[in-house]
PDB file of C-alpha atoms in Angstrom:
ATOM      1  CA  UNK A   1     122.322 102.793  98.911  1.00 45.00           C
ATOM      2  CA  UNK A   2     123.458 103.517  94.919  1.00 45.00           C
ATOM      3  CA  UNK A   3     120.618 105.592  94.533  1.00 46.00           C
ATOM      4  CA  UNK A   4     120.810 107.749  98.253  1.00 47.00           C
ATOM      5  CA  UNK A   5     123.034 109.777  99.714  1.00 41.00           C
ATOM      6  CA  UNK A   6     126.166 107.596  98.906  1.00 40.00           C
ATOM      7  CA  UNK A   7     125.697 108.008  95.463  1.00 42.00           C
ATOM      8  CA  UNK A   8     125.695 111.626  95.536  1.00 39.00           C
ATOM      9  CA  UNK A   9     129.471 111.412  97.429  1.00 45.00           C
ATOM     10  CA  UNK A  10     132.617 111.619  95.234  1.00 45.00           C
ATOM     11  CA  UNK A  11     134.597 108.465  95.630  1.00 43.00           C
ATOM     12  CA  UNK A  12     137.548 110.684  97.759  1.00 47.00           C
ATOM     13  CA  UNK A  13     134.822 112.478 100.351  1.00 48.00           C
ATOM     14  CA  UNK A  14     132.745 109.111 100.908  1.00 47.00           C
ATOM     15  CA  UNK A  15     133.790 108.766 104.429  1.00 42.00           C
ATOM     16  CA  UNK A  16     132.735 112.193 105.339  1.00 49.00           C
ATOM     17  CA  UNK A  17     129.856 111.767 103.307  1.00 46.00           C
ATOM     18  CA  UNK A  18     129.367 108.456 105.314  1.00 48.00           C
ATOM     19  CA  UNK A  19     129.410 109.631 108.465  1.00 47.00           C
ATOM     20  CA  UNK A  20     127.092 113.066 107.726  1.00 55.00           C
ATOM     21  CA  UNK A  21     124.959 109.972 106.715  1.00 54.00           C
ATOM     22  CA  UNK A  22     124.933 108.224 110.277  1.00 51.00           C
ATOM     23  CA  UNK A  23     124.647 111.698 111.974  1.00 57.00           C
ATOM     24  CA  UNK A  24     121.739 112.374 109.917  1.00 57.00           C
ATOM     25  CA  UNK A  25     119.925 109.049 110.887  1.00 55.00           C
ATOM     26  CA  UNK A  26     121.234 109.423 115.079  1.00 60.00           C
ATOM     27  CA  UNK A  27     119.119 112.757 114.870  1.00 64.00           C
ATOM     28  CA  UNK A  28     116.113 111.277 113.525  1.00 56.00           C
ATOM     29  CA  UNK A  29     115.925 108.254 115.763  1.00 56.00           C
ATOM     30  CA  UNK A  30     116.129 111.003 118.601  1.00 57.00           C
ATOM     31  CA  UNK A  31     113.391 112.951 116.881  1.00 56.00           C
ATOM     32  CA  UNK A  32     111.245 109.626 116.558  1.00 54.00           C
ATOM     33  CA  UNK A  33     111.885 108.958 120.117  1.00 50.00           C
ATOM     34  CA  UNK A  34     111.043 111.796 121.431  1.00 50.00           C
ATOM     35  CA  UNK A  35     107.629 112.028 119.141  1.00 48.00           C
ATOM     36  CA  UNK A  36     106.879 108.403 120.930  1.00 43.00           C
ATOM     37  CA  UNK A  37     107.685 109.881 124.219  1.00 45.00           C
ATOM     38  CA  UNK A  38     105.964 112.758 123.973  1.00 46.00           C
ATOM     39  CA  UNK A  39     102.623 110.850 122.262  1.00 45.00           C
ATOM     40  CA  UNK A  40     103.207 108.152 125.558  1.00 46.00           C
ATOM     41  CA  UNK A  41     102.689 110.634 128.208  1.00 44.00           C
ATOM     42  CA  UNK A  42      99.791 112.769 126.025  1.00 41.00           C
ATOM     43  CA  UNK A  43      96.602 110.386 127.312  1.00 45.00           C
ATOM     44  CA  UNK A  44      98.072 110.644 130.819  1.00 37.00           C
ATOM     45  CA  UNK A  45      97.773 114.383 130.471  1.00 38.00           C
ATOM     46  CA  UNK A  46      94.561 114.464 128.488  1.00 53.00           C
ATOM     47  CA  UNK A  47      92.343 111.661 130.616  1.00 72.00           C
ATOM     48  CA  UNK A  48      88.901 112.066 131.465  1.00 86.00           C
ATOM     49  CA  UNK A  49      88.391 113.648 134.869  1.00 94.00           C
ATOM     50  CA  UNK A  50      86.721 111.186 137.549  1.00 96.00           C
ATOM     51  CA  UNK A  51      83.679 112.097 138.816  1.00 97.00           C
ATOM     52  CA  UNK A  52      80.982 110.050 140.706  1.00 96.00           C
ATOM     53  CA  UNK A  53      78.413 110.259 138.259  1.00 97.00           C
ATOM     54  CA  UNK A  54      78.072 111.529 134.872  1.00 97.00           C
ATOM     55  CA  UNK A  55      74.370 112.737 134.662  1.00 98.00           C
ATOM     56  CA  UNK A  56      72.295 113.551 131.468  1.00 98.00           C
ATOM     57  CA  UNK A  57      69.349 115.482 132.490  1.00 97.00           C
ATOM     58  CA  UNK A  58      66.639 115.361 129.501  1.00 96.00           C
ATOM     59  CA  UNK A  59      63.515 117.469 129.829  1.00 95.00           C
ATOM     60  CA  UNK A  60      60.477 117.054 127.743  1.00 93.00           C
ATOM     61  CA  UNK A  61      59.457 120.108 125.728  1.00 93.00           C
ATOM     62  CA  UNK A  62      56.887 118.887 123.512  1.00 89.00           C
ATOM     63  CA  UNK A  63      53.729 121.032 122.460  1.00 86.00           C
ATOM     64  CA  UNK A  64      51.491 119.096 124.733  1.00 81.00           C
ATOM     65  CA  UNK A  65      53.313 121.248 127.584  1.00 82.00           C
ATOM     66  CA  UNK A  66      52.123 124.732 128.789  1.00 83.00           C
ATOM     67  CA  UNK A  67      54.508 127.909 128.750  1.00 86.00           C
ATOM     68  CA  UNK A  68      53.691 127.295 132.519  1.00 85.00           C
ATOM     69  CA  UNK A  69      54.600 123.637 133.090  1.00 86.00           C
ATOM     70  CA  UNK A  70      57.560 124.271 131.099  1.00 89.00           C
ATOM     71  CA  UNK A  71      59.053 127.124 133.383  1.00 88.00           C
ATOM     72  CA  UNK A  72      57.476 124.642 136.564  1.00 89.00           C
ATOM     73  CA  UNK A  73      59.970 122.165 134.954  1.00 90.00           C
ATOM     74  CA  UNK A  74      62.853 124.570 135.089  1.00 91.00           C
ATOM     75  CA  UNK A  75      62.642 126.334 138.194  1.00 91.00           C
ATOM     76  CA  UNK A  76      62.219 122.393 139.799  1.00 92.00           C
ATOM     77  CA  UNK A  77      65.215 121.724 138.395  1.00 94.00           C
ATOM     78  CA  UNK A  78      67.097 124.976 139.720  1.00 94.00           C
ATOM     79  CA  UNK A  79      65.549 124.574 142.911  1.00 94.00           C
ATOM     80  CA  UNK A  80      66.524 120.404 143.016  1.00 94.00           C
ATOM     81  CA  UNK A  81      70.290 121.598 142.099  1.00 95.00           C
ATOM     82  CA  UNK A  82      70.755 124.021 144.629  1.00 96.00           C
ATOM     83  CA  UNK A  83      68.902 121.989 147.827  1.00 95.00           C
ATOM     84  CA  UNK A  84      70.819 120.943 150.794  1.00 94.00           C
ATOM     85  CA  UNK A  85      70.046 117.472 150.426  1.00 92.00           C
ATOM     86  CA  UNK A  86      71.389 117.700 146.275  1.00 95.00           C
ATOM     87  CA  UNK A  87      74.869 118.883 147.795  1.00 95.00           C
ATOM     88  CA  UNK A  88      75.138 116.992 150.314  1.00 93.00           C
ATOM     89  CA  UNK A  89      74.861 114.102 148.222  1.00 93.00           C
ATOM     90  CA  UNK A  90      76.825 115.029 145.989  1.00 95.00           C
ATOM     91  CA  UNK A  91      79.879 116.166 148.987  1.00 94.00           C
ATOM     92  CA  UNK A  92      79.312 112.563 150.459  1.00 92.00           C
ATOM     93  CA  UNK A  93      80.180 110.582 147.185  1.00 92.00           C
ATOM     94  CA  UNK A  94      83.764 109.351 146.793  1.00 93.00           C
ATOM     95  CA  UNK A  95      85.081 111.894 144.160  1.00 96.00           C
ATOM     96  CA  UNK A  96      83.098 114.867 145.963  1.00 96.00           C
ATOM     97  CA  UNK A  97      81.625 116.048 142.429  1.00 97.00           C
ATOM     98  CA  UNK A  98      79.188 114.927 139.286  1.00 97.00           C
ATOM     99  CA  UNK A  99      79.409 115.862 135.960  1.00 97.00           C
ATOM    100  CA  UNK A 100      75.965 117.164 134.756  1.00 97.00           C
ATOM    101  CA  UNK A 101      74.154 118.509 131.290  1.00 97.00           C
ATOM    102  CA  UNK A 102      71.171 119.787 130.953  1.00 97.00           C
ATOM    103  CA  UNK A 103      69.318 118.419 127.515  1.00 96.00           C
ATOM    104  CA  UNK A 104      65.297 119.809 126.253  1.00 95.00           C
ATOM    105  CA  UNK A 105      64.151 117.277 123.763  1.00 95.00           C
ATOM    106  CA  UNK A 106      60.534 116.854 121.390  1.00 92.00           C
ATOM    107  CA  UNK A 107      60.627 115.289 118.484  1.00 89.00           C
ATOM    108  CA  UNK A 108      63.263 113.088 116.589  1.00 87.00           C
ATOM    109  CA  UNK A 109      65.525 115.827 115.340  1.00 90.00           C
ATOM    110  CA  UNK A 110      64.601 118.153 118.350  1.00 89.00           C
ATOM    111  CA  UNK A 111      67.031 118.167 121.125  1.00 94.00           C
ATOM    112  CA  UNK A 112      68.971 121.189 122.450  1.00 94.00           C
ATOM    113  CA  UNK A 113      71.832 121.131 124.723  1.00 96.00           C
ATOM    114  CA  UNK A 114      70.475 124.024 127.355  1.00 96.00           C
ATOM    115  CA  UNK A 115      73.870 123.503 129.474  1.00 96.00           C
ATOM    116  CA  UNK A 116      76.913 121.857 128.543  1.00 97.00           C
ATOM    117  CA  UNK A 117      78.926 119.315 130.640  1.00 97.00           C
ATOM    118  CA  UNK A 118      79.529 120.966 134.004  1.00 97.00           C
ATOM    119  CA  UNK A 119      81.149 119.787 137.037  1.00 97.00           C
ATOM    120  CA  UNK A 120      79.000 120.142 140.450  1.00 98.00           C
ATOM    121  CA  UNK A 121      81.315 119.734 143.373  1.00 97.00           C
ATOM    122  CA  UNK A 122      79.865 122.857 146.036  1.00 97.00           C
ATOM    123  CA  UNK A 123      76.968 125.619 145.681  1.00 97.00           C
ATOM    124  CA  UNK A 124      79.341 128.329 143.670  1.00 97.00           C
ATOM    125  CA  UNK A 125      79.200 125.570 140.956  1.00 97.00           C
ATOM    126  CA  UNK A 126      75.530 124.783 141.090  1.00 97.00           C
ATOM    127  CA  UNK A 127      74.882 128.182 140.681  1.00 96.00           C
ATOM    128  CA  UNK A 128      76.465 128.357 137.985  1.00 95.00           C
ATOM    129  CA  UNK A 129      74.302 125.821 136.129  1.00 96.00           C
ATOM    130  CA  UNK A 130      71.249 127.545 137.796  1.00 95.00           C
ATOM    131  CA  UNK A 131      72.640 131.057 135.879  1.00 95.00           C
ATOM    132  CA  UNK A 132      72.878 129.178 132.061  1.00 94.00           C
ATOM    133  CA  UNK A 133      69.342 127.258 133.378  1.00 92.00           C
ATOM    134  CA  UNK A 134      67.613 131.359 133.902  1.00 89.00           C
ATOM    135  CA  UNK A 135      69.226 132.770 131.076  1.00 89.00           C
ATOM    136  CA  UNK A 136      66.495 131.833 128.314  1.00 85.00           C
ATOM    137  CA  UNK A 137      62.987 130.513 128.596  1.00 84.00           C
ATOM    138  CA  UNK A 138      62.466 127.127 127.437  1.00 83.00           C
ATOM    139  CA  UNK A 139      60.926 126.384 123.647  1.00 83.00           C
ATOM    140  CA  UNK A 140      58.456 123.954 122.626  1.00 83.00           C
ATOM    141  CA  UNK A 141      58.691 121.725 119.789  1.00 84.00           C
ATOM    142  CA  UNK A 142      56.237 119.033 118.078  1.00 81.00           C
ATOM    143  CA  UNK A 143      56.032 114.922 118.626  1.00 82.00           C
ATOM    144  CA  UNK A 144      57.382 113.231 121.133  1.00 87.00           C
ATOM    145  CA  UNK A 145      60.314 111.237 120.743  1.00 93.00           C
ATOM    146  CA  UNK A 146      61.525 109.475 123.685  1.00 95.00           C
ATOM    147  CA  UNK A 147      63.651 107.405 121.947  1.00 95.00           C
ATOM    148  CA  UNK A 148      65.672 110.142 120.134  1.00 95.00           C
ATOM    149  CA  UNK A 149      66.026 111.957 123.691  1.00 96.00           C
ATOM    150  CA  UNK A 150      67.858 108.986 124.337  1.00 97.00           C
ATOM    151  CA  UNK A 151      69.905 108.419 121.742  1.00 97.00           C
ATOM    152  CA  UNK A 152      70.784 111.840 121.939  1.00 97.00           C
ATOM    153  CA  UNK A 153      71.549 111.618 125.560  1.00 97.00           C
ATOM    154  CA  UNK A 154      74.111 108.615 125.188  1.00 97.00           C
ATOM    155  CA  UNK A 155      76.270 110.350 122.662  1.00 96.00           C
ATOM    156  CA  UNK A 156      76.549 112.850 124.727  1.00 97.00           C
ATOM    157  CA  UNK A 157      79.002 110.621 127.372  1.00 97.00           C
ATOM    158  CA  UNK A 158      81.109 110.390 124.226  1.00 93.00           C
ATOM    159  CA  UNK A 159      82.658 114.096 124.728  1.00 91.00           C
ATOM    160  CA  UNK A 160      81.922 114.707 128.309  1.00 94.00           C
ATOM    161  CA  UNK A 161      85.342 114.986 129.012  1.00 94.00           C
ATOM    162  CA  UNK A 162      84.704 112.931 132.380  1.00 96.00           C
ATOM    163  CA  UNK A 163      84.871 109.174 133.660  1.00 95.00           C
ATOM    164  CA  UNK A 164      82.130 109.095 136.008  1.00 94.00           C
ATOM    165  CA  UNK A 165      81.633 105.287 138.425  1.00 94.00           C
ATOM    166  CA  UNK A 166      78.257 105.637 137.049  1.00 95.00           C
ATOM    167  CA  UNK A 167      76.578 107.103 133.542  1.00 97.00           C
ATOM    168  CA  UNK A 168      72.785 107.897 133.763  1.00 97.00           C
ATOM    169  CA  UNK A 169      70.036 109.300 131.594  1.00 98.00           C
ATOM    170  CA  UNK A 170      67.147 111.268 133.478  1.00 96.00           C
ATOM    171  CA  UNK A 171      64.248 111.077 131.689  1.00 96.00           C
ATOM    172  CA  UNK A 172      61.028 113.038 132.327  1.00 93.00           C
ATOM    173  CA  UNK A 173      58.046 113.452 130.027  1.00 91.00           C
ATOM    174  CA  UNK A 174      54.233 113.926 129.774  1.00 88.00           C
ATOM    175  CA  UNK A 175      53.234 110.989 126.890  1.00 88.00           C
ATOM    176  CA  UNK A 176      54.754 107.962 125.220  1.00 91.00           C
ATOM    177  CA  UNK A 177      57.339 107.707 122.584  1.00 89.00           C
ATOM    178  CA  UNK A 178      55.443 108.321 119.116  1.00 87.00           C
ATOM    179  CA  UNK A 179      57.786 109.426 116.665  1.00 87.00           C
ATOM    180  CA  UNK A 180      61.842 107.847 116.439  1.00 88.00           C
ATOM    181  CA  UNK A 181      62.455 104.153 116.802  1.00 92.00           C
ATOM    182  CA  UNK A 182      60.657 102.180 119.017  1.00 93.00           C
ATOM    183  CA  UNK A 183      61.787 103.223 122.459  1.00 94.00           C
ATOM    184  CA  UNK A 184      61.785  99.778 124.822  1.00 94.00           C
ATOM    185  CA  UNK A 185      64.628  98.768 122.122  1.00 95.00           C
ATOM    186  CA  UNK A 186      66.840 101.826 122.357  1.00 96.00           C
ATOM    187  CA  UNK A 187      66.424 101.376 126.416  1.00 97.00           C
ATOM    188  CA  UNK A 188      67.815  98.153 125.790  1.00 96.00           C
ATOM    189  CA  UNK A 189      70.561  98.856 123.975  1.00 97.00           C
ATOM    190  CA  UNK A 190      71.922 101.810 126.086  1.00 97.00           C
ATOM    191  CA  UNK A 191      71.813  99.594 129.371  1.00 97.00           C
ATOM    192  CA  UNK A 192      74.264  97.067 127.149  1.00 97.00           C
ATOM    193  CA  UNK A 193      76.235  99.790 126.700  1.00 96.00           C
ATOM    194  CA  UNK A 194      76.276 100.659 130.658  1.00 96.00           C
ATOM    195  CA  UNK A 195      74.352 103.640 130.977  1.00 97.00           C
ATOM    196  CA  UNK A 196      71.070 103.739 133.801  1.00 97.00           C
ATOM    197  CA  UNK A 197      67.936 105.427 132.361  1.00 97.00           C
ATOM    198  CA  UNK A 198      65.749 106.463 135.577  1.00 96.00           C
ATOM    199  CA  UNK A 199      62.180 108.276 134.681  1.00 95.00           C
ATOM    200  CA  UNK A 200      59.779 110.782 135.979  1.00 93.00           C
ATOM    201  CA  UNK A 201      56.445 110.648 134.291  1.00 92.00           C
ATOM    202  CA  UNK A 202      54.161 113.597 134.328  1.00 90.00           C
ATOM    203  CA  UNK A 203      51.055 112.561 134.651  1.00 87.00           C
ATOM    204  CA  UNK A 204      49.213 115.973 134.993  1.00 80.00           C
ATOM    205  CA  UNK A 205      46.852 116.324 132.500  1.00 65.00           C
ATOM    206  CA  UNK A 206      47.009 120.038 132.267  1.00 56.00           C
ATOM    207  CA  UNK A 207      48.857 120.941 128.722  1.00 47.00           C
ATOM    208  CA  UNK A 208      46.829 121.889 125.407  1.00 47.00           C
ATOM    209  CA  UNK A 209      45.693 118.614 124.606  1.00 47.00           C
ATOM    210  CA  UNK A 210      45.660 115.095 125.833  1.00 52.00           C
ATOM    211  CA  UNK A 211      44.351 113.122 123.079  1.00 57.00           C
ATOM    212  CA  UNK A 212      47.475 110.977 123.281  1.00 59.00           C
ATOM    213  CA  UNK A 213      47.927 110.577 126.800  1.00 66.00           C
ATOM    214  CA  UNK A 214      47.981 107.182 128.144  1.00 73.00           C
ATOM    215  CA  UNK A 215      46.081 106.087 131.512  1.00 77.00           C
ATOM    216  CA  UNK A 216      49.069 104.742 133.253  1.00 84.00           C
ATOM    217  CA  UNK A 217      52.232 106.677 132.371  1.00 89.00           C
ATOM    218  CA  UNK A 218      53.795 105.414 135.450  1.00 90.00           C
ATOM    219  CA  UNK A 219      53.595 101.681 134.193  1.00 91.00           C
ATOM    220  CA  UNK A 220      54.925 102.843 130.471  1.00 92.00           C
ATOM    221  CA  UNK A 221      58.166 104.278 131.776  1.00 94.00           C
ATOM    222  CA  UNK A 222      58.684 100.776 134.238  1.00 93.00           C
ATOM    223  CA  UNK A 223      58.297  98.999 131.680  1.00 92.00           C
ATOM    224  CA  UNK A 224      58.923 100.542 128.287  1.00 93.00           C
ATOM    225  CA  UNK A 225      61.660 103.584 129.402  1.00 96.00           C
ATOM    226  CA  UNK A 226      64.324 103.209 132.427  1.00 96.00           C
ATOM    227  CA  UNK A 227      66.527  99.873 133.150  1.00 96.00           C
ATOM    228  CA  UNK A 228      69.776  99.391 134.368  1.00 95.00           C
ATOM    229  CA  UNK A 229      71.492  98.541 137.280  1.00 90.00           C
ATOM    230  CA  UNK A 230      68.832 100.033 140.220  1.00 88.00           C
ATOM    231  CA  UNK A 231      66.746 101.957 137.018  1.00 93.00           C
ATOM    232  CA  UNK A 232      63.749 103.667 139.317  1.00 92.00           C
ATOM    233  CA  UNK A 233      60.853 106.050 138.389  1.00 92.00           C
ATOM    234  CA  UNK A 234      59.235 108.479 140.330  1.00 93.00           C
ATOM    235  CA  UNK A 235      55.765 109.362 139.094  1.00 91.00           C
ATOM    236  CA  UNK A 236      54.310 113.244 139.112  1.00 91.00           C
ATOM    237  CA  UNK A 237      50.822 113.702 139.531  1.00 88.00           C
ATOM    238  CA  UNK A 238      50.486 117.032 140.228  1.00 88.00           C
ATOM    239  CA  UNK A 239      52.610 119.815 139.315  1.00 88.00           C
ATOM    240  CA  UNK A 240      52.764 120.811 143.000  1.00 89.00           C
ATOM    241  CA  UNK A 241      54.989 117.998 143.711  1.00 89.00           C
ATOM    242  CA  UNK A 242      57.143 118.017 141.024  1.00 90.00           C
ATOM    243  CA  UNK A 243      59.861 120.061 142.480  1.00 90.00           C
ATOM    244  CA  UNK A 244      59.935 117.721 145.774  1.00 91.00           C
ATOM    245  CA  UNK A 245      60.351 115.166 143.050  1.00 92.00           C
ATOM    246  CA  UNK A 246      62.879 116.429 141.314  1.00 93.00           C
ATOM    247  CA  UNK A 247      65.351 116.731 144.522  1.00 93.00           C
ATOM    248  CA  UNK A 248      63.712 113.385 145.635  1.00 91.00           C
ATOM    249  CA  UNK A 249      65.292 111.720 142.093  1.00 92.00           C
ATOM    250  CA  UNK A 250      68.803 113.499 142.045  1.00 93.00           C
ATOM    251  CA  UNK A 251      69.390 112.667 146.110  1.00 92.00           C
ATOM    252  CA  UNK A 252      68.797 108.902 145.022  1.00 90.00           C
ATOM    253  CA  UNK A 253      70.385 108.964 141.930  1.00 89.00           C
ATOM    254  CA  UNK A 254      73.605 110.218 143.353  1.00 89.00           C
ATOM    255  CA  UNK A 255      73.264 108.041 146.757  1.00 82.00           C
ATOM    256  CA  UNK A 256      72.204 105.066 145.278  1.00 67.00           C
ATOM    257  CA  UNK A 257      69.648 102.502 146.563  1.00 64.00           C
ATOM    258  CA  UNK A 258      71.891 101.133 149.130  1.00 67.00           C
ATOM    259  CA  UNK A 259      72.248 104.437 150.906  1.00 66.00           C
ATOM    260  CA  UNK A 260      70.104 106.060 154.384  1.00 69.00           C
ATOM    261  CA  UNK A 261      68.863 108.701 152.139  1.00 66.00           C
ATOM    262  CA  UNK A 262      67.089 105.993 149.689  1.00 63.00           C
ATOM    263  CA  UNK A 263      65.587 104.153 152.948  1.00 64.00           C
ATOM    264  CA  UNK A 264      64.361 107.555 154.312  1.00 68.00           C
ATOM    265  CA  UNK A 265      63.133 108.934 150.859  1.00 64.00           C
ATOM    266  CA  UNK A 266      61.402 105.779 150.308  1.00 62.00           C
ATOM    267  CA  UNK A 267      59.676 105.287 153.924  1.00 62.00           C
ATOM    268  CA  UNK A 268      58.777 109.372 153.495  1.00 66.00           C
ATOM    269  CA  UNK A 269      57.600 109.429 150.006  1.00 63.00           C
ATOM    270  CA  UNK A 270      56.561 106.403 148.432  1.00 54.00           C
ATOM    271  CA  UNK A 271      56.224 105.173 145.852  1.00 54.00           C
ATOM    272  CA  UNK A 272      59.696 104.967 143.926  1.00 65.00           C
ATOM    273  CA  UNK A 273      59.174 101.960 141.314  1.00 64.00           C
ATOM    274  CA  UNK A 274      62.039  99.636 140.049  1.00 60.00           C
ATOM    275  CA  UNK A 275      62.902  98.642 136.784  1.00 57.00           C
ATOM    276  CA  UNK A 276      60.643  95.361 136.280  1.00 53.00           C
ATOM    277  CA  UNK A 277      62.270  92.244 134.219  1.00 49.00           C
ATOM    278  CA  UNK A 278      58.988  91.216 132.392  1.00 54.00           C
ATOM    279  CA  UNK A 279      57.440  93.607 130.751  1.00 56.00           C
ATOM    280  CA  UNK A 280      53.469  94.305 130.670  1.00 65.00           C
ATOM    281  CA  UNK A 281      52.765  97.196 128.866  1.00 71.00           C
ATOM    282  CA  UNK A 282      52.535  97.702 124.923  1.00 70.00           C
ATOM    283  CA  UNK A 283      55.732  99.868 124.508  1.00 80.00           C
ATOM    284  CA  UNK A 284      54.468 100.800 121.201  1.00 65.00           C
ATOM    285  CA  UNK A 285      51.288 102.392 122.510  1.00 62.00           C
ATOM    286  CA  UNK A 286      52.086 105.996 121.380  1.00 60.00           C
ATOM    287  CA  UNK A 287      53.076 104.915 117.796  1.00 59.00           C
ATOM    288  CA  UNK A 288      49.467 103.274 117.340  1.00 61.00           C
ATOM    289  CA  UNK A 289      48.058 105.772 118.894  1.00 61.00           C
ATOM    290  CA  UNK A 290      49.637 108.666 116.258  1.00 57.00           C
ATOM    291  CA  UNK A 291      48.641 105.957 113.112  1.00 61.00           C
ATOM    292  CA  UNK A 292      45.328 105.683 114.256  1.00 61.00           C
ATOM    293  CA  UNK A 293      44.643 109.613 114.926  1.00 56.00           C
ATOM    294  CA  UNK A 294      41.593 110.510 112.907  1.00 45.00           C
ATOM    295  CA  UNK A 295      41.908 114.508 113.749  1.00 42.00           C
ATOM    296  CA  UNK A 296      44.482 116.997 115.341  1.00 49.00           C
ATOM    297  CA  UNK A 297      47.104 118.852 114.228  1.00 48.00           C
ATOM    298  CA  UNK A 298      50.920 117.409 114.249  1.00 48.00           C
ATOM    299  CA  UNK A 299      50.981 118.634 117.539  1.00 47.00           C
ATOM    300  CA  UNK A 300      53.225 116.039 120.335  1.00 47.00           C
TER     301      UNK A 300
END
C-alpha cells in the first residue's frame, strides 16, 4: 500500500483518506457484481429459439441445368412450402414451427444464400419465404460440388439463431460430386456432428449436356450422399414429378419415419430409399470421370 492511495495521504488525513479508500473498493465490488449479474442472465435472454427442425434446403444450380429446370426447381419448392400437407406437418410437430434457409450451390466456391434463416410456423410465414424465393431468377454456375454444398450447409446451423430437435441438409442435384473434397467423407463427418443429409436425385436427362451423368444417380446419393439417423432419398425421374416430390420429402422430413404420413407416403408413392450401411457404389465416380474427360468445356 506505500506506493497507492495511502501514500498519497498526509500522515494527519490518513483515516479519511482510509476510508475514501474502502468506499472506493465497496463501489467497485458492486460494479463487478452487477457486470457478473448482468453477463449471468445475458445467454438466458439471448438463447437460440426452439424449433422442431432446423432445415437447410440446397438446390443444385450447376450449368448442366436448363433456365427451365432451374425455375421447375423453384416453383416446386414454392409450391412444396405452401401445400396443405407441408403445414400441417409442420402445425402437428411439438414446437408448431421449423427454421428453414434456402441455399443454390455449383461449384466449390459457389453457394448463395437465396433466403436467410426463417421461421415457418402458419401460411403468412411461408409466404413470406415464397416472396424472397420469386423475387430473382435463379443463376447457374460451373462444376458440381456436392461436397462444398455441404460444407456450406453445416456452417450455416452455426448462426441460425435456432435450436431445432433435429438439423438436416436437403440435398438435390442432377450429377455426382466432381470438384471439392471427396463427398462420401464430408457425409460422414457431418452425421458425427449430428446433422441428417436426405437427397433427391434428378435423374432427367434433359440439361445441356450429360457427358458426366452417371446411370444410377439414385444408388450414388444412398450410398455416397445422405446418412444419418432415418437419412432417405427420393429419386426424380421426370421433371413432372418433381414438385409431388418435393412436398413428398418436406412432409417426411418434418414427420419423421415413425409417423401415418411416412406409412401413407410410402404405400402411395414408392420408392423412398434408406440410408444403406455398406456401401456399393464408387463415391468418387464424378472425380474420375472429370480427370479422364478428353473434350468439353469446364462446364458442371
Amino acid at each position: 500500500m506505500s506506493t497507492g492511495l495511502f501514500s498519497l495521504c498526509r500522515a494527519d488525513s490518513r483515516l479519511r483518506c482510509g476510508m475514501s479508500a474502502v468506499a472506493h473498493a465497496r463501489q467497485l465490488l458492486l460494479a463487478s457484481a452487477a457486470l457478473v449479474l448482468t453477463l449471468g442472465f445475458a445467454p438466458a435472454s439471448l438463447a437460440d429459439e426452439p424449433v422442431d427442425i432446423e432445415l437447410v434446403l440446397a438446390v443444385d444450380v450447376s450449368l448442366s441445368m436448363s433456365p427451365d429446370e432451374l425455375e421447375i426447381q423453384r416453383h416446386g419448392y414454392v409450391a412444396a412450402l405452401t401445400h396443405d400437407d407441408v403445414l400441417q406437418a409442420i402445425a402437428d410437430g411439438a414446437h408448431g414451427k421449423i427454421a428453414v434457409t434456402y441455399v443454390e450451390w455449383a461449384g466449390t466456391t459457389s453457394q448463395h444464400v437465396i433466403v436467410p434463416w426463417t421461421v415457418i410456423a402458419n401460411r403468412a410465414d411461408a409466404e413470406r419465404v415464397v416472396e424472397q424465393l420469386s423475387a430473382r431468377p435463379p443463376n447457374s454456375a460451373r462444376r458440381t460440388s456436392i461436397s462444398g454444398a455441404l460444407e456450406f450447409s453445416s456452417d450455416l446451423f452455426a448462426e441460425s439463431g435456432f435450436q431445432g430437435v433435429k438439423r438436416v441438409i436437403d440435398v438435390s442435384g442432377d450429377g455426382p460430386n466432381n470438384q471439392g473434397g471427396p463427398v462420401n467423407i464430408t457425409r460422414d463427418e457431418l452425421v458425427r456432428r449430428g446433422i441428417t443429409i436426405n437427397g433427391l436425385p434428378l435423374m432427367t436427362r434433359s440439361g445441356f449436356t450429360s457427358v458426366y451423368d452417371v446411370n444410377d444417380l439414385d444408388r450414388y446419393y444412398t450410398d455416397c450422399v445422405i446418412g444419418g439417423p432415418g437419412a432417405f432419398m427420393i429419386p426424380v425421374n421426370e421433371w413432372t414429378q418433381f414438385p409431388e416430390a418435393i412436398r413428398r420429402k418436406l412432409v417426411l422430413e418434418l414427420a419423421g419415419r415413425d409417423s401415418p404420413q411416412w406409412a401413407a407416403n410410402e404405400a402411395a408413392h414408392p420408392p423412398v430409399v434408406l440410408a444403406q450401411d455398406r456401401p456399393v457404389t464408387d463415391c468418387q465416380v464424378g472425380e474420375k470421370m472429370w480427370r479422364d474427360r478428353s473434350f468439353m468445356f469446364d462446364s458442371r
